[in-house]
Short mmCIF file of N, CA and C in Angstrom, two decimals:
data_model
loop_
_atom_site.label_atom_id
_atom_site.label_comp_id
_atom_site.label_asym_id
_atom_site.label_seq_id
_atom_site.Cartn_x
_atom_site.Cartn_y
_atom_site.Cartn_z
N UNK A 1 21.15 35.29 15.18
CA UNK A 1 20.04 34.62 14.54
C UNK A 1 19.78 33.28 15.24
N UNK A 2 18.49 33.08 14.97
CA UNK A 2 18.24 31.91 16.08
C UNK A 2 18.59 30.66 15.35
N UNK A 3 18.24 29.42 15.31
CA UNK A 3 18.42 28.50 14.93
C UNK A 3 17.60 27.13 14.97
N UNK A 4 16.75 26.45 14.38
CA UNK A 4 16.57 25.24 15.46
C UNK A 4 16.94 24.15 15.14
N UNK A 5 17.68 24.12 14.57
CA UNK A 5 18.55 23.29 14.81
C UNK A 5 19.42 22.78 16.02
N UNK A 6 19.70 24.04 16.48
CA UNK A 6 19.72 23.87 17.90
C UNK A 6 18.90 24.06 18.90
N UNK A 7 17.49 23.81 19.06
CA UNK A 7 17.00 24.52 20.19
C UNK A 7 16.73 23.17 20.69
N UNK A 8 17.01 22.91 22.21
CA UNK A 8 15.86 21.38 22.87
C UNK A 8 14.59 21.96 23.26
N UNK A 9 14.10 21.26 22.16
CA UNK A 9 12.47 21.04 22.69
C UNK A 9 12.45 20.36 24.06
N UNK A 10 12.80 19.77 24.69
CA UNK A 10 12.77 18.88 25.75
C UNK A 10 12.60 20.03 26.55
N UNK A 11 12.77 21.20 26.21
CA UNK A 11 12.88 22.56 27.78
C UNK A 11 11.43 23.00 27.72
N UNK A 12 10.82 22.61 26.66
CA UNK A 12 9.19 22.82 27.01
C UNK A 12 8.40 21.56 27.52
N UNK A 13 7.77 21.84 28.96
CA UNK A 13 7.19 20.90 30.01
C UNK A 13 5.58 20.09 29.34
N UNK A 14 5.23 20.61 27.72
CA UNK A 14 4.12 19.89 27.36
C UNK A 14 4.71 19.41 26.10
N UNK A 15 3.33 18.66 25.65
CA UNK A 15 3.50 18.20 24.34
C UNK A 15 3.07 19.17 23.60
N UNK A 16 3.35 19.45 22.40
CA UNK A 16 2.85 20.51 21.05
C UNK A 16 3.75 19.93 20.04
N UNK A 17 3.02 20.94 18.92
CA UNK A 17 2.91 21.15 17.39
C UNK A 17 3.91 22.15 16.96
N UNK A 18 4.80 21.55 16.01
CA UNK A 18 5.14 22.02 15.56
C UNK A 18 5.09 22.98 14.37
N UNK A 19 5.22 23.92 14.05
CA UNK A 19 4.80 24.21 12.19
C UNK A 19 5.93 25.27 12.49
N UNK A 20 6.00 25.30 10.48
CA UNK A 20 6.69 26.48 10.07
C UNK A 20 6.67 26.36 8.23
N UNK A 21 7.32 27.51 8.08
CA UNK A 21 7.94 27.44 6.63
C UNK A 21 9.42 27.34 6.54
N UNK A 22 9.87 26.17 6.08
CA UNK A 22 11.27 25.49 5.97
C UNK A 22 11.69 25.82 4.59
N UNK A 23 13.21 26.51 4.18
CA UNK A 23 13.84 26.70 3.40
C UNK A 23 14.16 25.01 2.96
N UNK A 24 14.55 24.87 1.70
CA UNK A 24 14.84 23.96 0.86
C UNK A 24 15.97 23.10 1.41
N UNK A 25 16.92 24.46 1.38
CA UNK A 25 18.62 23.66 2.07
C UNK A 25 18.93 23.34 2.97
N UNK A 26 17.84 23.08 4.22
CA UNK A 26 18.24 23.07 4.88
C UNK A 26 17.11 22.12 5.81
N UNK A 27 15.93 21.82 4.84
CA UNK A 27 15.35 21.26 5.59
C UNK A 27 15.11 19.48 6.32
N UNK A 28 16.17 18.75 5.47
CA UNK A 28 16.31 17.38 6.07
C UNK A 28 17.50 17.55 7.43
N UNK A 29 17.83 18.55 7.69
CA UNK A 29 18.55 18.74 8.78
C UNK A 29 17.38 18.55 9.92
N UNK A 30 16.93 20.01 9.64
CA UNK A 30 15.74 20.90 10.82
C UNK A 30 14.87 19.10 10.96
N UNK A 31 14.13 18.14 10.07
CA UNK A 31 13.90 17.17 10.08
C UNK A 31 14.24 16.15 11.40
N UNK A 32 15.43 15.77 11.02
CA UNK A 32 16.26 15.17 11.10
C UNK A 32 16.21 15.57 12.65
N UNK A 33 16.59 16.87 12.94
CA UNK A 33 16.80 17.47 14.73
C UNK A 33 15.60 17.04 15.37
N UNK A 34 14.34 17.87 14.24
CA UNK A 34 12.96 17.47 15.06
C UNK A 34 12.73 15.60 15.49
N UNK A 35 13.24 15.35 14.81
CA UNK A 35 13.09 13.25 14.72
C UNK A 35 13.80 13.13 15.70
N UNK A 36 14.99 13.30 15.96
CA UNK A 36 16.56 12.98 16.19
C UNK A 36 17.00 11.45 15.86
N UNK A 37 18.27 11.61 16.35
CA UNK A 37 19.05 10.51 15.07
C UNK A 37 18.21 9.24 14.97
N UNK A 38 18.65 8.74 14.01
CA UNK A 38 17.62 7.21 13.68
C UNK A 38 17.74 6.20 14.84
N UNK A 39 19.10 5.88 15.45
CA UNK A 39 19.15 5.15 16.51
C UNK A 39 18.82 5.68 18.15
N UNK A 40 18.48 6.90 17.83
CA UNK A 40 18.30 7.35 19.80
C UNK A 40 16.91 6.81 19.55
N UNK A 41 16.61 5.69 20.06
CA UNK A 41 15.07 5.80 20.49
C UNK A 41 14.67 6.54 21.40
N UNK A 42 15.11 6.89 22.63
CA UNK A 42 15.02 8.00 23.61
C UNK A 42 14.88 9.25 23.28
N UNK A 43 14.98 9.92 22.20
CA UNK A 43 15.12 11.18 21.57
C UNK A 43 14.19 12.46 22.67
N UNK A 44 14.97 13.10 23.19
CA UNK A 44 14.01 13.98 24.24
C UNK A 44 13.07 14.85 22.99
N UNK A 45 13.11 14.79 21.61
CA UNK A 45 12.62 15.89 20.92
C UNK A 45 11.22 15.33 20.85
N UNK A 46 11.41 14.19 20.23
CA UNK A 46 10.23 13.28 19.24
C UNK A 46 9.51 12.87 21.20
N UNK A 47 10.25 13.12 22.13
CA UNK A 47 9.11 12.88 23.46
C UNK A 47 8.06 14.27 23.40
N UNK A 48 8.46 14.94 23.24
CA UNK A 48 7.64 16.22 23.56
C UNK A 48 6.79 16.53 22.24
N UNK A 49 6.86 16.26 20.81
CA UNK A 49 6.56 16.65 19.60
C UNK A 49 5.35 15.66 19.50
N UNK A 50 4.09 16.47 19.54
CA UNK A 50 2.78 15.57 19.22
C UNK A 50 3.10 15.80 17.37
N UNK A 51 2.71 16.92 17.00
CA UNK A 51 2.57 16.98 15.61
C UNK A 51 4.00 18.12 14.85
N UNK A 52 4.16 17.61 13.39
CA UNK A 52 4.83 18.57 12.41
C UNK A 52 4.21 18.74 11.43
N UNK A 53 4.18 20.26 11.07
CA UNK A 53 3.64 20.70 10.00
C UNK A 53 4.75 21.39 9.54
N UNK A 54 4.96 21.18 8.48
CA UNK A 54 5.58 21.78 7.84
C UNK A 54 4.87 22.64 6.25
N UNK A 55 5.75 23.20 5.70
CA UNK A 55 5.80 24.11 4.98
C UNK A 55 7.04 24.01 3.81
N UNK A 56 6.81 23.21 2.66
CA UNK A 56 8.19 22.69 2.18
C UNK A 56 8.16 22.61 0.41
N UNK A 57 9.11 23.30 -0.04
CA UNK A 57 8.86 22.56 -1.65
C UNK A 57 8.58 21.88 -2.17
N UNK A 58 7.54 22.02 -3.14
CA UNK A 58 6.46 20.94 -3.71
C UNK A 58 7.76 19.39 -3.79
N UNK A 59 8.83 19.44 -4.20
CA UNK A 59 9.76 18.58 -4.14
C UNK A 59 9.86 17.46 -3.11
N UNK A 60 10.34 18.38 -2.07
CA UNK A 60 10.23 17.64 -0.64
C UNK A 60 9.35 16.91 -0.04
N UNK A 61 8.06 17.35 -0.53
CA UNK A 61 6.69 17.00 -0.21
C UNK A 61 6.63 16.17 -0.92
N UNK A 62 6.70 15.78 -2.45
CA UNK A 62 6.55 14.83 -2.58
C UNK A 62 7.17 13.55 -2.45
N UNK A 63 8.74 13.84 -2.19
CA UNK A 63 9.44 12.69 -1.62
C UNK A 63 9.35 12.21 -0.31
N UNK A 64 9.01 13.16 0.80
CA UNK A 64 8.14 12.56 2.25
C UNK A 64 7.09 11.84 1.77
N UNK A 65 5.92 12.20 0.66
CA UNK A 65 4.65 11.52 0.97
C UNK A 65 4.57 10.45 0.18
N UNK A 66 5.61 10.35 -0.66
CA UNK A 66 6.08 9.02 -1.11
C UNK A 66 5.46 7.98 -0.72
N UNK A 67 5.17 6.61 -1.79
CA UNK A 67 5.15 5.33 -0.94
C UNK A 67 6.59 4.66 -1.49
N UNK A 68 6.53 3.47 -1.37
CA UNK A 68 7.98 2.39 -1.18
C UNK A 68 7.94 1.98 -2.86
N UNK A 69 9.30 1.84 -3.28
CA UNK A 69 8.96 1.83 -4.61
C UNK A 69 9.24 2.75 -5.78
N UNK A 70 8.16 4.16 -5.19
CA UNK A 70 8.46 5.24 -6.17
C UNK A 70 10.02 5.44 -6.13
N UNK A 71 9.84 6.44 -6.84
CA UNK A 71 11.35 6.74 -7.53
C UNK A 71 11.66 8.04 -6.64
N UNK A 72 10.84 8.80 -5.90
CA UNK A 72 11.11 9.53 -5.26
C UNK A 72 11.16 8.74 -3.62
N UNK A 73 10.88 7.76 -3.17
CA UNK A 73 11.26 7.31 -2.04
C UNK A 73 12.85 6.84 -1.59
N UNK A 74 12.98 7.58 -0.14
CA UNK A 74 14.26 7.06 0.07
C UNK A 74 14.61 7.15 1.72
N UNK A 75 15.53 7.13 1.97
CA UNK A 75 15.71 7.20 3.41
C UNK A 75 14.88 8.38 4.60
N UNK A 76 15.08 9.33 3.82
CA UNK A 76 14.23 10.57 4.52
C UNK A 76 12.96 10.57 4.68
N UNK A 77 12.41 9.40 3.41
CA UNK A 77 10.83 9.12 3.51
C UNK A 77 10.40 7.98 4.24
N UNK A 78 11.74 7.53 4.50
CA UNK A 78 11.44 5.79 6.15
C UNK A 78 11.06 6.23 6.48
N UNK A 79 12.49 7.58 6.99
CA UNK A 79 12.60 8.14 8.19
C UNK A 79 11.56 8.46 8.80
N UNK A 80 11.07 9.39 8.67
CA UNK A 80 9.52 10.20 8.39
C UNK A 80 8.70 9.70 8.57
N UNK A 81 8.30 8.62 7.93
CA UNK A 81 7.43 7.63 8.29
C UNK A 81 7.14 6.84 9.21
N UNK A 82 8.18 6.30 9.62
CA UNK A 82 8.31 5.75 10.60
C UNK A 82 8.09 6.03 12.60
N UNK A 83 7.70 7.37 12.42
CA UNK A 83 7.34 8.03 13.23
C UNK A 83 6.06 9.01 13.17
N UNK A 84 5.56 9.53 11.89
CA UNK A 84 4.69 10.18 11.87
C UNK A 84 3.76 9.82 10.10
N UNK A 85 2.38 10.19 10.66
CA UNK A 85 2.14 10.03 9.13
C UNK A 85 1.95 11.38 8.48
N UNK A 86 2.60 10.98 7.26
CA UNK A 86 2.57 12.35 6.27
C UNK A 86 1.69 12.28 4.94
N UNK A 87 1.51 13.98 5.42
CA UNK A 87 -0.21 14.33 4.32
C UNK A 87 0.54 14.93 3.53
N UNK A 88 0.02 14.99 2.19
CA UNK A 88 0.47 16.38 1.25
C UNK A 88 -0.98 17.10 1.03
N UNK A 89 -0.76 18.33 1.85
CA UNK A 89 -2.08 18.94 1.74
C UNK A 89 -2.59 19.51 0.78
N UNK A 90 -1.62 20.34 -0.11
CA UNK A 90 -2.30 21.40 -1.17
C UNK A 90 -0.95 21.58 -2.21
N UNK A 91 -0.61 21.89 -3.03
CA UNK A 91 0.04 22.34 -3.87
C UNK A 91 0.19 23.25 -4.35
#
């Protein structure tokens, strides 16, 4: 089974988009890989990654699209932020 958690994006020579439908348990990982760690500013992933779409439990979604403050904001929603802006499209 594949994984991407492990895959380097860096082995594809353009920029692109990401999308998918992300399981619950597992998705501040897959996140987290696509970003890479908070301190690599160099991250070969986040060089090649124009856009993420994701596909995520109304949950998740709303703690990414969070602002500062709510009760659902927290590290995963810096995170996130801090690199890309996040929509909540539909429900």
């Amino acid at each position: 089974m594949f994984f991407i958690i492990k895959f380097d994006f860096s082995t594809i020579s353009e920029k692109y988009t990401v999308a998918g439908n992300i399981p619950y348990y597992i998705t501040s990982p897959i996140i987290a890989h696509l970003l890479g760690e908070i301190d690599d500013l160099a991250n070969k992933n986040r060089a090649v990654i124009d856009d993420i779409i994701l596909m995520v439990q109304e949950e998740v979604a709303d703690r990414l699209s969070s602002n500062p403050g709510h009760k659902e904001y927290g590290y995963i929603t810096a995170y996130v932020n801090a690199f890309y802006k996040v929509q909540k499209l539909f429900t």
